[in-house]
Amino acid sequence: MKVRNLIGERFKERPSDCVIDSHMFMIKGGYIKNVANGIYSLFPPTKRILKKIENIIREEMDRIDGQEVLFPVVLPGSLWEESGRYESVGEELLRFTDRNDSKMVLGMTHEEAAVHLVREYAQSYAKYPFMIYQIQTKFRDEARPRAGLIRVREFTMKDAYSFHTSQEDLEEYYARCYEAYNRIYARCGIPEVVAVASDSGMMGGSVSHEYMLLTPAGEDSIAICGECDYKANMEAAESIIVNNADIQMGDLEEIDTPNASTIEEVVNFVNLPITNMCKAVVYQKNRDDKYVIVFLRGDLEVNEAKLTKVIGEKVHAAVITEQSGIVAGFIGPIGLPTDVEVIFDSSLKGIEYLVTGANKVDKHVKGFNIKRDCGDVDYKDITKIIDGGICPKCGKNSITISRGIEVGNIFQLGTKYTKSMNMQYLDANGESQYPIMGCYGIGVGRTAASICEVHHDEYGPIWPITIAPWEVQICCIRADDEETKKFSDSLYEQLLSEHIEVLYDDRDMRAGAMFADADLLGVPLRVVISPRNMKENLVEISSRDKKISLKVNKDDVVNEIKRLIKQLYDEINQAVK
Amino acid sequence: MKVRNLIGERFKERPSDCVIDSHMFMIKGGYIKNVANGIYSLFPPTKRILKKIENIIREEMDRIDGQEVLFPVVLPGSLWEESGRYESVGEELLRFTDRNDSKMVLGMTHEEAAVHLVREYAQSYAKYPFMIYQIQTKFRDEARPRAGLIRVREFTMKDAYSFHTSQEDLEEYYARCYEAYNRIYARCGIPEVVAVASDSGMMGGSVSHEYMLLTPAGEDSIAICGECDYKANMEAAESIIVNNADIQMGDLEEIDTPNASTIEEVVNFVNLPITNMCKAVVYQKNRDDKYVIVFLRGDLEVNEAKLTKVIGEKVHAAVITEQSGIVAGFIGPIGLPTDVEVIFDSSLKGIEYLVTGANKVDKHVKGFNIKRDCGDVDYKDITKIIDGGICPKCGKNSITISRGIEVGNIFQLGTKYTKSMNMQYLDANGESQYPIMGCYGIGVGRTAASICEVHHDEYGPIWPITIAPWEVQICCIRADDEETKKFSDSLYEQLLSEHIEVLYDDRDMRAGAMFADADLLGVPLRVVISPRNMKENLVEISSRDKKISLKVNKDDVVNEIKRLIKQLYDEINQAVK
């Protein structure tokens, strides 16, 4: 491919409204074009990158005995009604009707389709275990698409589904898939991806992991222990709070706190540590707008994923009306309206002396003691784990919070889908059983963008050779110089005949502009051919990451390129376990 | 892959409601599973076949300088409004709204998306010509999906779009693409595909060709000349009728024709040749239900595609109401209601004496002469070309009508999309011009099904090796025999290590049932290992099409398989020009 023919423009200017670098470079470098909110067309370099990532995924899925299938993008609503998700999933599931007024959905994940495909086939225990996967377009009607290919509405995803006759068998396969994912990311040049324990969310099931690429640009927060191997999404990380009863129990006393409605104001007013504050956060249930009030230690924050899990449904930030009887800014556990659901976070456990709202305007109470004043309450873990907090695994104060992009996930689903969709098999004793499922996803486009996010310099992406759009780029400086052009042309033809993926820039333009384009295209090896070097029979070869920079005799250039390509592949493959 | 692990069942019984063989075998052989009307999931063998077809297409598109991109499946309605197709295309375009009530469509073809992708990039003549293509899921909300993967609602398609600065350049590229398509079908094992002239339909543009695989199961009719190279879809084939004025002009006379309302009844009644009948066919326009009456020679049929082209809009079969003033069964050109649009087909030209309806119940007229009774009329070509008819190219009575499946098409689109979507470039003189487009499609799943339709026997598909799901199938007869099993296992491992695509059946079952399954899987080469042959150190190798059948010494088997695989590939590639 010649750069002069390559579809897509590269820009000098930094595009506006790109908050993260990968988005910026993928616009600036002619990789993607926005078609609608969260929907992109992909230019040739991106398509080439995606194909390489897909092939790596395919090889690793095949290696763990996966069988590639293809499910439809458009699915009948009836299939999602069987599993119950037609009703339970929110607006991110795009529902519509076809010309015959049949309910249809756009597949955002394919558990239902997977069960549909195999439920007649797999009626005997002898057919198990097996895994099927596809690489296919998905659509998720995100409320807030952002960050280029990181969070889109339409995306290419590899989704895999395994079926088992025992939990042990699922766990064994899950472990194989866990390793396959590590291999995939390592082969894609991002061995730094870490698997973290996660919340299963709408997928159902118990054990699950997310694969996180740690980067400040990530939108997920991950709790990582510096002492042991504990890693978890903040949404799932257990928050362990140990309170010392520094202040002894005291009398319950109502106090005037005029205009002190925030925690900081109350702390200043009563002159007690924030850890003695009993803070209220008010939510409403999505379904019926019923109020839910969470009480937690003043310095902590609510983890809404945990809250959803505890109450079994989704909530939103509350709108507090006058008729609700709730006095915003002065809420406390004593004297609340009776139709409000109250949850005490476990961070309040063990505190003898608390300050909280009195449920009256400009009034708080001090000396509040939960056990004495409210009896035995059922504490729940609702707060976010904090930086410097206690590791749920090793117990040390060794948690740090990092940001990450989720590039994949694996779930132990259990029988949620096989039960609801009535998929059964006969076991060795002739008895009917529900198979146990696992599911395993990787966002292909998001993986590409994530690689760009962690592998770039100020000039553009630095693609790892395993997924780079081309392996080598030839820059012919001064295409108007006959000897330079002739040698460049012949090198291009030679590399093509050696099946090396080569991009050739023979445009008649300034070297600086040509290099700027090459930086944006991020091809790992660059060969620069110029009249000055030609005079000495030399050719410059460098790597996009600047670690390699050498001049070789022009007669050795093909062999040298082949050697360097091999070296770059070897470097990546050494990181693969 | 072992057959025992392969997802999907093979059935003994012929499945019901399959009218064509490819559909029947793809259900019976565990290739596809119906998810909704015209929507299928694909089992592993089909996915493997599709990947191979896709790779052949990709190689040939790259060879004619195509650049692979990816457009979205879900497109904003606004893009289709720009081209005017949001309004003009019928219900096959699935329209819906997203969570923000924005109009969206499911892409059934991507002209709009292609223009959108390149209209900023290609603003100078120096960027032309170029071609972009994708292989992507499409959705077309067909009213009557049928015949398995032949006519579905969701399908994988390769669609390509080329952009040019002159008609000559488009034609030159069109010719390259024409040849690339011939290569693709030859490489897929169906060199018998023919390119036929076609009607451009909703795509717009002038010259277009369809690639037809001739088979009685096809749903298209193709006119083929036995004398010259003329080939055209019946929808597009010009119908040339030469009438001899055997019966001289006579007086116009109203006659009683009680109960004779069909052409056959009238012919019997008046005792004149059917070629002297002036038949009426009534339609209504889709938009406003206005009546359109076509008069044509009694023995011929209306070609609705031609009619749509002539009147510029779509029609449907008429519902004739009493208030319309039309007398069904007795319609003639004289005395019709004035608000009816009348079209005379050129098949009536030169007939001096006609019988037609009198527009009164139970009355016809004879001696009708169009020139005398209606004046100079503008004859149009509205009839279907007939078997034995005149070739529009060489003029001989040498047309035969065959059936075919359309497996691809190519169109010279002109400026329909670039004009409506305002894509312009500056030419060498600095003047604004609209680029000229071509577009080029291949249905991947339909190609697979079509190959099955023409390459099968009574037991199952006979896949050409270039697209077969596996190259070799090993059948281990009597897996309970230690020596047989051991040799089979080692052969399987050996072939895998040679990177041969091998399917291994080591199930403990009757040979007959195993062979029946193998026939349904259609793998080109079969290796049968049995205790009886093992005693003589022999192994049987045969081809699925029965042309090869031999016994070889077990020590030679790997080399022999490699030789035969090469032979099968060579046979197909010899047909590639």
Short mmCIF file of C-alpha atoms in Angstrom, two decimals, chain B residues 102-496:
data_model
loop_
_atom_site.label_atom_id
_atom_site.label_comp_id
_atom_site.label_asym_id
_atom_site.label_seq_id
_atom_site.Cartn_x
_atom_site.Cartn_y
_atom_site.Cartn_z
CA SER B 102 -33.14 9.80 16.82
CA LYS B 103 -34.11 8.10 13.57
CA MET B 104 -31.87 5.11 12.80
CA VAL B 105 -31.85 2.43 10.11
CA LEU B 106 -30.23 -0.98 9.75
CA GLY B 107 -27.80 -0.82 6.83
CA MET B 108 -28.96 -2.96 3.90
CA THR B 109 -26.36 -1.41 1.59
CA HIS B 110 -23.81 1.31 2.32
CA GLU B 111 -23.61 3.86 -0.51
CA GLU B 112 -24.48 6.65 1.92
CA ALA B 113 -21.94 5.47 4.49
CA ALA B 114 -19.26 5.18 1.79
CA VAL B 115 -19.83 8.76 0.61
CA HIS B 116 -19.88 9.92 4.22
CA LEU B 117 -16.53 8.26 4.91
CA VAL B 118 -14.62 9.81 2.00
CA ARG B 119 -16.30 13.09 1.11
CA GLU B 120 -13.87 15.23 3.09
CA TYR B 121 -10.87 13.12 2.13
CA ALA B 122 -11.40 13.06 -1.64
CA GLN B 123 -11.68 16.75 -2.45
CA SER B 124 -8.92 16.79 -5.06
CA TYR B 125 -8.83 14.93 -8.38
CA ALA B 126 -5.39 13.63 -7.38
CA LYS B 127 -6.99 11.30 -4.82
CA TYR B 128 -8.93 9.40 -7.50
CA PRO B 129 -9.69 6.67 -8.40
CA PHE B 130 -10.06 4.52 -5.31
CA MET B 131 -12.17 1.65 -4.09
CA ILE B 132 -13.22 0.81 -0.54
CA TYR B 133 -14.96 -2.34 0.59
CA GLN B 134 -16.20 -4.05 3.71
CA ILE B 135 -17.43 -7.49 4.71
CA GLN B 136 -20.18 -6.87 7.20
CA THR B 137 -23.58 -7.93 8.48
CA LYS B 138 -26.52 -6.41 6.63
CA PHE B 139 -30.24 -6.44 7.39
CA ARG B 140 -33.01 -6.27 4.83
CA ASP B 141 -36.53 -6.71 6.15
CA GLU B 142 -37.68 -9.06 3.37
CA ALA B 143 -41.41 -9.68 3.17
CA ARG B 144 -40.89 -13.34 2.28
CA PRO B 145 -37.57 -14.83 3.44
CA ARG B 146 -37.18 -18.37 2.10
CA ALA B 147 -34.88 -21.17 0.98
CA GLY B 148 -32.48 -21.15 3.94
CA LEU B 149 -29.50 -18.88 3.41
CA ILE B 150 -30.59 -18.01 -0.15
CA ARG B 151 -33.05 -15.32 0.87
CA VAL B 152 -32.70 -14.14 4.44
CA ARG B 153 -33.23 -10.94 6.36
CA GLU B 154 -29.81 -10.82 8.03
CA PHE B 155 -26.75 -11.73 5.97
CA THR B 156 -23.02 -11.21 5.58
CA MET B 157 -22.18 -9.23 2.47
CA LYS B 158 -19.10 -7.86 0.80
CA ASP B 159 -19.95 -4.46 -0.54
CA ALA B 160 -17.48 -2.29 -2.42
CA TYR B 161 -17.65 1.29 -3.66
CA SER B 162 -15.39 2.88 -6.25
CA PHE B 163 -14.99 6.59 -6.97
CA HIS B 164 -13.88 8.08 -10.29
CA THR B 165 -13.40 11.37 -12.10
CA SER B 166 -14.66 10.18 -15.49
CA GLN B 167 -17.09 7.69 -16.96
CA GLU B 168 -14.19 6.07 -18.88
CA ASP B 169 -12.29 5.53 -15.67
CA LEU B 170 -15.37 3.98 -14.03
CA GLU B 171 -15.84 1.68 -17.02
CA GLU B 172 -12.22 0.60 -16.92
CA TYR B 173 -12.49 -0.19 -13.22
CA TYR B 174 -15.86 -1.85 -13.71
CA ALA B 175 -14.24 -4.20 -16.20
CA ARG B 176 -11.50 -5.07 -13.67
CA CYS B 177 -14.14 -5.79 -11.06
CA TYR B 178 -16.09 -7.86 -13.58
CA GLU B 179 -13.03 -10.07 -13.98
CA ALA B 180 -12.33 -10.15 -10.25
CA TYR B 181 -15.83 -11.52 -9.71
CA ASN B 182 -15.25 -14.23 -12.28
CA ARG B 183 -12.07 -15.17 -10.42
CA ILE B 184 -13.87 -15.20 -7.07
CA TYR B 185 -16.56 -17.59 -8.24
CA ALA B 186 -14.06 -19.81 -10.01
CA ARG B 187 -11.92 -19.97 -6.86
CA CYS B 188 -15.04 -20.86 -4.84
CA GLY B 189 -15.57 -23.82 -7.17
CA ILE B 190 -18.46 -22.38 -9.18
CA PRO B 191 -16.86 -21.21 -12.45
CA GLU B 192 -20.26 -21.73 -14.08
CA VAL B 193 -21.52 -18.44 -12.63
CA VAL B 194 -22.44 -16.10 -15.48
CA ALA B 195 -22.65 -12.32 -15.55
CA VAL B 196 -25.94 -11.09 -16.95
CA ALA B 197 -27.14 -7.60 -17.75
CA SER B 198 -29.60 -6.45 -15.14
CA ASP B 199 -31.98 -3.76 -14.06
CA SER B 200 -30.48 -1.35 -11.54
CA GLY B 201 -33.65 -1.13 -9.45
CA MET B 202 -33.46 0.99 -6.33
CA MET B 203 -29.68 1.41 -6.63
CA GLY B 204 -29.97 3.94 -9.44
CA GLY B 205 -27.42 4.13 -12.24
CA SER B 206 -27.38 2.69 -15.72
CA VAL B 207 -25.16 -0.29 -16.57
CA SER B 208 -25.26 -3.17 -14.13
CA HIS B 209 -24.65 -6.90 -14.09
CA GLU B 210 -25.80 -9.71 -11.90
CA TYR B 211 -23.72 -12.83 -11.36
CA MET B 212 -26.04 -15.78 -11.71
CA LEU B 213 -25.46 -19.36 -10.71
CA LEU B 214 -27.70 -21.29 -13.10
CA THR B 215 -29.82 -23.84 -11.29
CA PRO B 216 -33.48 -24.86 -11.51
CA ALA B 217 -33.76 -23.90 -7.82
CA GLY B 218 -33.00 -20.26 -8.62
CA GLU B 219 -35.64 -17.63 -8.14
CA ASP B 220 -34.47 -15.38 -10.98
CA SER B 221 -35.16 -15.97 -14.68
CA ILE B 222 -32.40 -15.30 -17.15
CA ALA B 223 -32.63 -14.92 -20.89
CA ILE B 224 -29.63 -16.51 -22.59
CA CYS B 225 -28.92 -16.45 -26.31
CA GLY B 226 -27.79 -19.75 -27.81
CA GLU B 227 -26.15 -18.00 -30.74
CA CYS B 228 -24.28 -15.02 -29.30
CA ASP B 229 -23.03 -14.02 -25.83
CA TYR B 230 -26.21 -12.16 -24.85
CA LYS B 231 -27.31 -12.85 -21.26
CA ALA B 232 -29.77 -10.75 -19.29
CA ASN B 233 -32.04 -10.95 -16.33
CA MET B 234 -35.57 -11.33 -17.63
CA GLU B 235 -36.41 -8.16 -15.72
CA ALA B 236 -33.99 -6.24 -17.91
CA ALA B 237 -34.12 -8.19 -21.20
CA GLU B 238 -35.62 -6.25 -24.07
CA SER B 239 -38.57 -8.12 -25.59
CA ILE B 240 -38.58 -7.92 -29.36
CA ILE B 241 -41.80 -9.04 -31.03
CA VAL B 242 -42.24 -9.01 -34.82
CA ASN B 243 -45.85 -9.35 -35.93
CA ASN B 244 -46.97 -10.50 -39.38
CA ALA B 245 -50.20 -8.87 -40.42
CA ASP B 246 -51.79 -12.21 -41.35
CA ILE B 247 -55.30 -10.92 -40.76
CA GLN B 248 -56.13 -7.71 -42.60
CA MET B 249 -57.79 -4.71 -41.04
CA GLY B 250 -61.57 -5.12 -40.64
CA ASP B 251 -64.58 -3.30 -39.27
CA LEU B 252 -64.85 -2.56 -35.57
CA GLU B 253 -67.73 -4.63 -34.27
CA GLU B 254 -69.10 -5.17 -30.77
CA ILE B 255 -69.83 -8.83 -30.05
CA ASP B 256 -71.56 -10.69 -27.24
CA THR B 257 -69.14 -12.86 -25.30
CA PRO B 258 -71.26 -14.16 -22.40
CA ASN B 259 -69.07 -15.46 -19.54
CA ALA B 260 -65.93 -15.24 -21.68
CA SER B 261 -63.71 -13.08 -19.53
CA THR B 262 -60.34 -14.87 -19.77
CA ILE B 263 -58.11 -14.73 -22.83
CA GLU B 264 -58.50 -18.47 -23.42
CA GLU B 265 -62.29 -18.19 -23.29
CA VAL B 266 -62.31 -15.27 -25.72
CA VAL B 267 -59.89 -17.08 -28.08
CA ASN B 268 -62.22 -20.07 -28.14
CA PHE B 269 -65.21 -17.85 -28.64
CA VAL B 270 -63.95 -15.80 -31.59
CA ASN B 271 -61.86 -18.60 -33.04
CA LEU B 272 -58.86 -16.38 -33.80
CA PRO B 273 -55.19 -16.88 -32.81
CA ILE B 274 -54.20 -15.68 -29.32
CA THR B 275 -51.69 -13.38 -31.04
CA ASN B 276 -54.66 -11.34 -32.29
CA MET B 277 -55.90 -10.72 -28.77
CA CYS B 278 -55.27 -7.36 -27.11
CA LYS B 279 -55.05 -8.35 -23.43
CA ALA B 280 -55.43 -5.91 -20.52
CA VAL B 281 -53.57 -6.16 -17.21
CA VAL B 282 -54.60 -3.74 -14.46
CA TYR B 283 -52.30 -2.33 -11.76
CA GLN B 284 -52.56 0.36 -9.14
CA LYS B 285 -49.78 2.75 -8.24
CA ASN B 286 -48.44 2.15 -4.73
CA ARG B 287 -48.44 5.83 -3.87
CA ASP B 288 -52.01 6.91 -4.72
CA ASP B 289 -53.74 3.71 -5.94
CA LYS B 290 -54.32 5.30 -9.35
CA TYR B 291 -55.11 2.67 -12.01
CA VAL B 292 -52.62 1.78 -14.73
CA ILE B 293 -53.79 -0.53 -17.54
CA VAL B 294 -51.27 -2.27 -19.75
CA PHE B 295 -52.45 -3.61 -23.12
CA LEU B 296 -50.31 -6.33 -24.63
CA ARG B 297 -50.52 -9.26 -27.01
CA GLY B 298 -52.67 -12.07 -25.61
CA ASP B 299 -49.90 -14.65 -25.30
CA LEU B 300 -47.44 -12.47 -23.41
CA GLU B 301 -46.88 -11.43 -19.81
CA VAL B 302 -46.13 -8.12 -18.15
CA ASN B 303 -42.63 -7.54 -16.78
CA GLU B 304 -43.34 -5.46 -13.69
CA ALA B 305 -39.73 -4.24 -13.40
CA LYS B 306 -40.00 -2.69 -16.85
CA LEU B 307 -43.41 -1.21 -16.00
CA THR B 308 -41.99 0.39 -12.85
CA LYS B 309 -39.18 1.89 -14.90
CA VAL B 310 -41.57 3.26 -17.55
CA ILE B 311 -44.01 4.91 -15.15
CA GLY B 312 -41.33 5.86 -12.64
CA GLU B 313 -42.94 4.32 -9.60
CA LYS B 314 -43.95 1.02 -8.07
CA VAL B 315 -47.29 -0.69 -8.68
CA HIS B 316 -49.29 -3.54 -7.21
CA ALA B 317 -51.96 -5.86 -8.62
CA ALA B 318 -55.23 -3.92 -8.82
CA VAL B 319 -58.33 -4.27 -6.72
CA ILE B 320 -61.10 -3.29 -9.19
CA THR B 321 -63.99 -1.57 -7.44
CA GLU B 322 -67.40 -0.85 -8.93
CA GLN B 323 -66.93 2.91 -8.71
CA SER B 324 -63.70 2.69 -10.72
CA GLY B 325 -65.76 2.28 -13.90
CA ILE B 326 -63.47 -0.55 -14.99
CA VAL B 327 -65.29 -3.72 -16.12
CA ALA B 328 -63.03 -6.58 -15.09
CA GLY B 329 -62.73 -9.28 -17.77
CA PHE B 330 -63.97 -7.01 -20.54
CA ILE B 331 -61.43 -4.21 -20.60
CA GLY B 332 -60.46 -2.58 -23.89
CA PRO B 333 -58.80 0.68 -24.95
CA ILE B 334 -62.01 2.27 -26.24
CA GLY B 335 -64.34 3.85 -23.70
CA LEU B 336 -62.22 3.53 -20.57
CA PRO B 337 -62.67 5.94 -17.64
CA THR B 338 -60.56 9.05 -18.30
CA ASP B 339 -58.60 8.94 -15.02
CA VAL B 340 -56.94 5.64 -15.95
CA GLU B 341 -53.35 5.64 -17.26
CA VAL B 342 -53.07 3.48 -20.40
CA ILE B 343 -49.88 1.90 -21.74
CA PHE B 344 -49.63 -0.01 -25.03
CA ASP B 345 -46.92 -2.64 -25.18
CA SER B 346 -44.82 -2.80 -28.33
CA SER B 347 -45.94 -6.41 -28.86
CA LEU B 348 -49.18 -4.95 -30.33
CA LYS B 349 -47.34 -2.99 -32.99
CA GLY B 350 -48.11 -4.14 -36.53
CA ILE B 351 -51.22 -6.17 -35.71
CA GLU B 352 -54.03 -4.96 -38.00
CA TYR B 353 -56.90 -6.92 -36.55
CA LEU B 354 -57.38 -7.28 -32.79
CA VAL B 355 -60.00 -8.55 -30.37
CA THR B 356 -60.30 -6.68 -27.09
CA GLY B 357 -62.77 -5.82 -24.35
CA ALA B 358 -65.68 -3.43 -24.94
CA ASN B 359 -65.69 -2.09 -21.33
CA LYS B 360 -69.18 -3.57 -20.96
CA VAL B 361 -70.14 -6.75 -19.15
CA ASP B 362 -70.13 -9.78 -21.50
CA LYS B 363 -69.08 -7.69 -24.52
CA HIS B 364 -65.88 -7.59 -26.57
CA VAL B 365 -65.02 -5.81 -29.82
CA LYS B 366 -63.38 -7.38 -32.86
CA GLY B 367 -61.64 -5.64 -35.76
CA PHE B 368 -59.91 -3.28 -33.29
CA ASN B 369 -57.03 -1.43 -34.97
CA ILE B 370 -54.91 0.72 -32.67
CA LYS B 371 -53.75 3.24 -35.27
CA ARG B 372 -57.23 3.74 -36.74
CA ASP B 373 -59.16 3.67 -33.43
CA CYS B 374 -56.72 5.28 -31.01
CA GLY B 375 -54.40 7.31 -33.26
CA ASP B 376 -50.61 7.37 -32.85
CA VAL B 377 -49.75 5.72 -29.55
CA ASP B 378 -46.35 5.61 -27.83
CA TYR B 379 -45.54 1.91 -27.59
CA LYS B 380 -43.42 0.79 -24.62
CA ASP B 381 -41.52 -2.43 -23.96
CA ILE B 382 -43.37 -3.88 -20.98
CA THR B 383 -43.49 -7.63 -21.69
CA LYS B 384 -41.31 -10.45 -20.54
CA ILE B 385 -38.94 -11.91 -23.08
CA ILE B 386 -40.05 -15.44 -24.01
CA ASP B 387 -38.36 -18.79 -24.44
CA GLY B 388 -37.59 -19.07 -28.17
CA GLY B 389 -37.86 -15.30 -28.53
CA ILE B 390 -35.65 -12.95 -30.48
CA CYS B 391 -32.20 -12.11 -29.11
CA PRO B 392 -31.91 -8.32 -28.72
CA LYS B 393 -28.24 -8.56 -29.63
CA CYS B 394 -27.93 -10.95 -32.61
CA GLY B 395 -31.57 -10.88 -33.73
CA LYS B 396 -31.96 -14.65 -34.01
CA ASN B 397 -34.82 -16.60 -32.45
CA SER B 398 -32.37 -18.13 -30.03
CA ILE B 399 -33.38 -17.10 -26.52
CA THR B 400 -33.76 -19.71 -23.81
CA ILE B 401 -34.97 -18.91 -20.32
CA SER B 402 -33.02 -20.42 -17.43
CA ARG B 403 -33.34 -20.12 -13.67
CA GLY B 404 -30.54 -18.76 -11.54
CA ILE B 405 -29.52 -17.59 -8.08
CA GLU B 406 -28.03 -14.12 -7.95
CA VAL B 407 -24.75 -14.45 -6.04
CA GLY B 408 -23.38 -10.99 -6.75
CA ASN B 409 -23.94 -7.78 -8.62
CA ILE B 410 -22.02 -4.80 -9.95
CA PHE B 411 -23.46 -1.39 -10.76
CA GLN B 412 -22.31 1.74 -12.52
CA LEU B 413 -24.00 4.16 -10.17
CA GLY B 414 -23.04 7.47 -11.75
CA THR B 415 -23.47 10.56 -9.58
CA LYS B 416 -26.76 9.68 -7.86
CA TYR B 417 -25.20 9.58 -4.39
CA THR B 418 -22.40 12.11 -4.79
CA LYS B 419 -24.85 14.71 -6.10
CA SER B 420 -27.56 14.13 -3.53
CA MET B 421 -25.00 14.03 -0.71
CA ASN B 422 -22.99 16.91 -2.15
CA MET B 423 -19.61 15.19 -2.45
CA GLN B 424 -17.38 17.24 -4.73
CA TYR B 425 -13.77 17.50 -5.79
CA LEU B 426 -11.74 20.08 -7.63
CA ASP B 427 -10.60 18.92 -11.06
CA ALA B 428 -7.25 19.80 -12.66
CA ASN B 429 -8.71 23.12 -13.75
CA GLY B 430 -9.85 24.00 -10.24
CA GLU B 431 -13.50 23.42 -11.03
CA SER B 432 -15.94 21.57 -8.76
CA GLN B 433 -17.14 18.20 -10.00
CA TYR B 434 -19.19 15.31 -8.64
CA PRO B 435 -17.30 12.00 -8.55
CA ILE B 436 -18.78 9.04 -10.43
CA MET B 437 -19.37 5.88 -8.41
CA GLY B 438 -19.56 2.17 -8.94
CA CYS B 439 -20.72 -0.39 -6.40
CA TYR B 440 -20.11 -4.10 -6.19
CA GLY B 441 -21.80 -6.65 -3.90
CA ILE B 442 -21.47 -10.32 -3.04
CA GLY B 443 -23.69 -12.17 -0.57
CA VAL B 444 -21.36 -14.47 1.34
CA GLY B 445 -23.93 -16.78 2.94
CA ARG B 446 -25.93 -16.97 -0.26
CA THR B 447 -22.79 -17.92 -2.17
CA ALA B 448 -22.19 -20.75 0.31
CA ALA B 449 -25.76 -22.02 -0.04
CA SER B 450 -25.58 -21.70 -3.82
CA ILE B 451 -22.43 -23.78 -3.96
CA CYS B 452 -24.28 -26.44 -1.98
CA GLU B 453 -27.22 -26.16 -4.37
CA VAL B 454 -25.11 -27.06 -7.41
CA HIS B 455 -22.56 -29.30 -5.68
CA HIS B 456 -24.36 -32.09 -3.87
CA ASP B 457 -25.58 -35.61 -4.38
CA GLU B 458 -28.49 -37.35 -2.73
CA TYR B 459 -26.52 -37.77 0.51
CA GLY B 460 -25.25 -34.26 1.12
CA PRO B 461 -23.08 -31.35 -0.02
CA ILE B 462 -19.85 -31.87 -1.95
CA TRP B 463 -17.84 -28.85 -0.89
CA PRO B 464 -15.08 -27.65 -3.26
CA ILE B 465 -11.81 -27.88 -1.34
CA THR B 466 -11.15 -24.13 -1.53
CA ILE B 467 -14.16 -23.38 0.68
CA ALA B 468 -14.73 -26.71 2.43
CA PRO B 469 -15.02 -26.59 6.24
CA TRP B 470 -12.17 -29.14 6.43
CA GLU B 471 -9.90 -30.61 3.79
CA VAL B 472 -9.78 -34.18 5.08
CA GLN B 473 -12.03 -36.32 7.23
CA ILE B 474 -10.67 -39.41 8.96
CA CYS B 475 -13.23 -42.14 9.67
CA CYS B 476 -11.97 -44.64 12.21
CA ILE B 477 -14.16 -47.70 11.71
CA ARG B 478 -14.19 -49.77 14.90
CA ALA B 479 -12.64 -47.40 17.40
CA ASP B 480 -12.77 -50.37 19.77
CA ASP B 481 -10.02 -52.08 17.79
CA GLU B 482 -6.77 -51.04 19.37
CA GLU B 483 -4.56 -51.05 16.32
CA THR B 484 -7.11 -49.22 14.18
CA LYS B 485 -7.67 -46.56 16.83
CA LYS B 486 -3.97 -46.12 17.46
CA PHE B 487 -3.17 -45.64 13.80
CA SER B 488 -6.12 -43.26 13.33
CA ASP B 489 -5.05 -41.18 16.33
CA SER B 490 -1.51 -40.90 15.07
CA LEU B 491 -2.63 -40.01 11.54
CA TYR B 492 -4.86 -37.27 12.99
CA GLU B 493 -1.94 -35.83 14.93
CA GLN B 494 0.35 -36.06 11.91
CA LEU B 495 -2.07 -34.25 9.62
CA LEU B 496 -2.62 -31.53 12.25
#
